[in-house]
CSV table of C-alpha atoms in Angstrom, one decimal:
chain,number,residue,atom,x,y,z
A,7,MET,CA,36.2,116.0,228.0
A,8,SER,CA,38.5,117.8,225.6
A,9,ALA,CA,37.9,117.7,221.8
A,10,LYS,CA,41.3,115.5,221.0
A,11,SER,CA,40.4,113.2,224.0
A,12,THR,CA,36.7,112.5,222.4
A,13,ILE,CA,38.5,112.3,218.8
A,14,SER,CA,40.6,109.6,220.2
A,15,LYS,CA,37.8,108.0,221.9
A,16,GLU,CA,35.4,107.8,219.1
A,17,ILE,CA,37.4,107.9,216.1
A,18,PHE,CA,40.3,105.6,216.7
A,19,ALA,CA,40.2,103.5,219.6
A,20,PRO,CA,37.3,101.4,218.0
A,21,HIS,CA,39.7,100.7,215.1
A,22,ASP,CA,42.2,99.3,217.4
A,23,GLU,CA,44.4,103.0,216.9
A,24,ARG,CA,45.9,105.1,219.2
A,25,MET,CA,46.1,108.9,218.6
A,26,LEU,CA,49.4,110.3,219.0
A,27,GLY,CA,48.6,113.9,218.3
A,28,ALA,CA,46.2,116.4,216.8
A,29,VAL,CA,45.9,119.8,215.6
A,30,GLN,CA,43.1,122.1,214.6
A,31,VAL,CA,43.4,123.6,211.5
A,32,LYS,CA,41.2,126.1,208.8
A,33,ARG,CA,42.5,126.2,205.1
A,34,ARG,CA,44.4,128.6,204.1
A,35,THR,CA,42.6,129.2,200.5
A,36,LYS,CA,39.3,128.4,199.9
A,37,LYS,CA,38.7,125.2,198.4
A,38,LYS,CA,36.9,125.4,195.2
A,39,ILE,CA,33.2,124.2,195.3
A,40,PRO,CA,31.2,122.9,192.3
A,41,PHE,CA,29.0,125.2,190.5
A,42,LEU,CA,26.1,123.2,191.0
A,43,ALA,CA,26.9,121.9,194.5
A,44,THR,CA,24.1,123.0,196.8
A,45,GLY,CA,22.5,122.0,200.2
A,46,GLY,CA,26.1,122.1,202.3
A,47,GLN,CA,26.4,121.1,205.6
A,48,GLY,CA,27.4,124.1,207.1
A,49,GLU,CA,30.1,125.5,209.1
A,50,TYR,CA,32.7,122.8,210.5
A,51,LEU,CA,35.8,122.2,212.6
A,52,THR,CA,38.7,120.7,211.0
A,53,TYR,CA,41.4,118.5,212.9
A,54,ILE,CA,44.4,116.9,211.3
A,55,CYS,CA,45.2,113.6,213.3
A,56,LEU,CA,48.2,111.1,213.7
A,57,SER,CA,47.6,107.8,214.6
A,58,VAL,CA,49.0,104.2,214.8
A,59,THR,CA,47.6,100.6,215.0
A,60,ASN,CA,48.1,98.5,218.4
A,61,LYS,CA,48.8,95.4,216.1
A,62,LYS,CA,52.2,94.9,214.9
A,63,PRO,CA,53.3,95.4,212.4
A,64,THR,CA,52.8,98.9,213.3
A,65,GLN,CA,51.0,101.1,210.7
A,66,ALA,CA,50.8,105.0,211.3
A,67,SER,CA,48.6,107.2,209.3
A,68,ILE,CA,47.4,110.7,209.0
A,69,THR,CA,43.7,111.4,209.2
A,70,LYS,CA,41.3,114.5,208.4
A,71,VAL,CA,38.4,114.4,211.3
A,72,LYS,CA,35.6,116.8,211.1
A,73,GLN,CA,32.8,118.0,213.4
A,74,PHE,CA,30.1,119.7,211.8
A,75,GLU,CA,28.2,122.9,213.6
A,76,GLY,CA,25.4,121.5,215.9
A,77,SER,CA,26.9,117.9,216.6
A,78,THR,CA,28.8,116.8,219.5
A,79,SER,CA,30.3,113.9,217.3
A,80,PHE,CA,33.3,113.7,215.0
A,81,VAL,CA,33.6,112.3,211.6
A,82,ARG,CA,36.5,110.3,209.9
A,83,ARG,CA,37.2,112.0,206.4
A,84,SER,CA,40.4,111.6,204.4
A,85,GLN,CA,43.0,109.6,205.3
A,86,TRP,CA,46.6,108.8,204.0
A,87,MET,CA,49.3,106.2,205.3
A,88,LEU,CA,52.4,108.0,206.4
A,89,GLU,CA,54.5,106.5,203.5
A,90,GLN,CA,52.0,108.5,201.5
A,91,LEU,CA,53.5,111.9,203.1
A,92,ARG,CA,55.9,113.5,200.9
A,93,GLN,CA,56.7,117.0,202.2
A,94,VAL,CA,55.9,119.0,205.6
A,95,ASN,CA,56.5,122.6,205.0
A,96,GLY,CA,56.7,125.1,208.2
A,97,ILE,CA,56.7,127.9,205.9
A,98,ASP,CA,59.0,130.3,207.9
A,99,PRO,CA,61.6,129.1,209.8
A,100,ASN,CA,62.5,132.2,211.5
A,101,ARG,CA,59.3,132.3,213.6
A,102,ASP,CA,56.6,131.0,215.3
A,103,SER,CA,53.9,130.8,212.5
A,104,PRO,CA,50.7,128.9,212.8
A,105,GLU,CA,50.7,128.3,209.0
A,106,PHE,CA,51.9,124.7,207.2
A,107,ASP,CA,51.8,122.3,204.3
A,108,LEU,CA,51.5,118.8,203.9
A,109,LEU,CA,52.0,117.2,200.5
A,110,PHE,CA,51.1,113.6,199.8
A,111,GLU,CA,51.3,111.3,196.8
A,112,ASN,CA,47.8,112.5,195.7
A,113,ALA,CA,46.8,115.3,197.5
A,114,PHE,CA,48.1,119.0,198.7
A,115,ASP,CA,46.6,120.8,201.4
A,116,GLN,CA,47.5,124.7,203.0
A,117,TRP,CA,46.2,124.9,206.6
A,118,VAL,CA,46.4,127.4,209.6
A,119,ALA,CA,46.5,125.6,213.1
A,120,SER,CA,44.5,127.5,215.8
A,121,THR,CA,47.9,128.5,217.4
A,122,ALA,CA,51.4,128.2,216.5
A,123,SER,CA,52.3,126.5,219.3
A,124,GLU,CA,49.5,123.8,218.7
A,125,LYS,CA,51.2,123.4,215.2
A,126,CYS,CA,54.6,123.2,216.8
A,127,THR,CA,53.9,120.4,218.9
A,128,PHE,CA,52.0,118.4,216.5
A,129,PHE,CA,55.0,118.9,213.8
A,130,GLN,CA,57.4,117.7,217.0
A,131,ILE,CA,55.0,114.3,217.0
A,132,LEU,CA,55.3,113.8,213.6
A,133,HIS,CA,58.6,114.0,212.8
A,134,HIS,CA,59.3,111.5,215.8
A,135,THR,CA,57.0,109.1,214.3
A,136,CYS,CA,58.5,109.3,210.8
A,137,GLN,CA,61.8,108.8,212.3
A,138,ARG,CA,60.6,105.6,214.2
A,139,TYR,CA,58.2,103.9,212.0
A,140,LEU,CA,59.7,105.2,208.4
A,141,THR,CA,62.7,103.1,207.2
A,142,ASP,CA,62.1,104.3,203.4
A,143,LYS,CA,60.7,107.5,201.9
A,144,LYS,CA,60.7,109.2,204.7
A,145,PRO,CA,59.1,113.0,204.1
A,146,GLU,CA,61.0,115.9,203.7
A,147,PHE,CA,61.0,118.7,206.2
A,148,ILE,CA,61.3,122.5,204.8
A,149,ASN,CA,60.8,125.8,206.4
A,150,CYS,CA,60.7,124.4,209.8
A,151,GLN,CA,62.4,125.8,213.3
A,152,SER,CA,65.0,123.8,214.6
A,153,LYS,CA,63.2,122.9,217.7
A,154,ILE,CA,60.6,121.3,215.7
A,155,LEU,CA,62.9,118.7,214.7
A,156,GLY,CA,64.1,117.9,218.0
A,157,GLY,CA,67.0,115.6,218.7
A,158,ASN,CA,68.2,115.8,215.0
A,159,SER,CA,68.8,119.4,214.9
A,160,ILE,CA,71.0,119.0,218.1
A,161,LEU,CA,72.8,115.9,216.6
A,162,HIS,CA,73.1,118.2,213.1
A,163,SER,CA,74.6,121.0,215.1
A,164,ALA,CA,77.1,118.8,217.3
A,165,ALA,CA,78.2,117.1,213.9
A,166,ASP,CA,79.0,120.5,212.5
A,167,SER,CA,80.7,121.6,215.7
A,168,VAL,CA,82.9,118.5,215.3
A,169,THR,CA,83.3,119.3,211.8
A,170,SER,CA,84.6,122.3,212.4
A,171,ALA,CA,86.7,121.5,215.2
A,172,VAL,CA,88.4,119.0,213.2
A,173,GLN,CA,88.7,121.1,209.8
A,174,LYS,CA,90.5,123.6,212.4
A,175,ALA,CA,92.4,121.0,213.9
A,176,SER,CA,94.2,120.0,210.3
A,177,GLN,CA,94.6,123.5,209.5
A,178,ALA,CA,96.6,123.9,212.3
A,179,LEU,CA,98.7,120.7,211.5
A,180,ASN,CA,99.2,121.7,208.3
A,181,GLU,CA,100.2,124.9,209.2
A,182,ARG,CA,102.8,123.4,211.7
A,183,GLY,CA,104.1,120.9,209.2
A,184,GLU,CA,104.5,124.0,206.8
A,185,ARG,CA,106.7,125.6,209.6
A,186,LEU,CA,108.7,122.3,210.2
A,187,GLY,CA,109.2,121.8,206.6
A,188,ARG,CA,110.8,125.3,206.4
A,189,ALA,CA,112.7,124.8,209.5
A,190,GLU,CA,114.3,121.7,208.1
A,191,GLU,CA,115.3,123.6,204.8
A,192,LYS,CA,117.2,126.1,206.8
A,193,THR,CA,118.7,123.3,208.8
A,194,GLU,CA,119.9,121.9,205.5
A,195,GLU,CA,121.0,125.1,204.4
A,196,LEU,CA,123.2,125.7,207.1
A,197,ARG,CA,124.3,122.3,207.3
A,198,ASN,CA,125.4,122.6,203.8
A,199,THR,CA,127.2,125.9,204.5
A,200,ALA,CA,128.9,124.6,207.5
A,201,GLN,CA,130.1,121.9,205.4
A,202,GLN,CA,131.4,123.8,202.8
A,203,PHE,CA,133.1,126.1,205.4
A,204,ALA,CA,134.8,123.2,206.8
A,205,GLU,CA,136.0,121.7,203.4
A,206,THR,CA,137.4,125.3,202.5
A,207,ALA,CA,139.2,125.5,205.6
A,208,HIS,CA,140.7,122.0,205.2
A,209,LYS,CA,141.9,123.2,202.0
A,210,LEU,CA,143.3,126.2,203.3
A,211,ALA,CA,145.2,124.2,206.0
A,212,MET,CA,146.4,121.7,203.6
A,213,LYS,CA,147.7,124.4,201.4
A,214,HIS,CA,149.6,126.1,204.2
A,215,LYS,CA,151.4,122.9,205.4
A,216,CYS,CA,152.6,122.6,202.0
């Protein structure tokens, strides 16, 4: 059984929760340890997990889970409701990068995923979950590749294309209107000239009769 399957079974299933996704991470910057701290628990693996409750109304949360060296079990650590997530920073929108930041109401963590692909998959699930379960205060996704945002990026691209097409059509209509306006002005000038010529010819004809 994989580590993520074990986490889902040991950490979330007993609390009637369903794990949607997880990413193995390491800190980009070392966390400061108090000077008097001793007797640490040694090396450990860290996972950032996204889960939802099975009971309605559905509640989504992000949980930090650790597995300490020499242990086969996993331990639940910090947990935040999805509503507390304020910003997801993908660091670089132009390349596959394993680095990312998560900003919560009361916490800020800088992470490096085990692989850029694993981070991308987690971000896609996270973005979809935010769109589905959050109605207000949705987190801001910044510096993310378009593929991470999934359907929304496609919709935005389509919207941009439609907007561009409308602008071009409007510009073409305006140019056509201007051409028609100039043609009408020229026609009016010709009509006036013809009328003046007719009046002059009529006067000359009358004068000739006299």
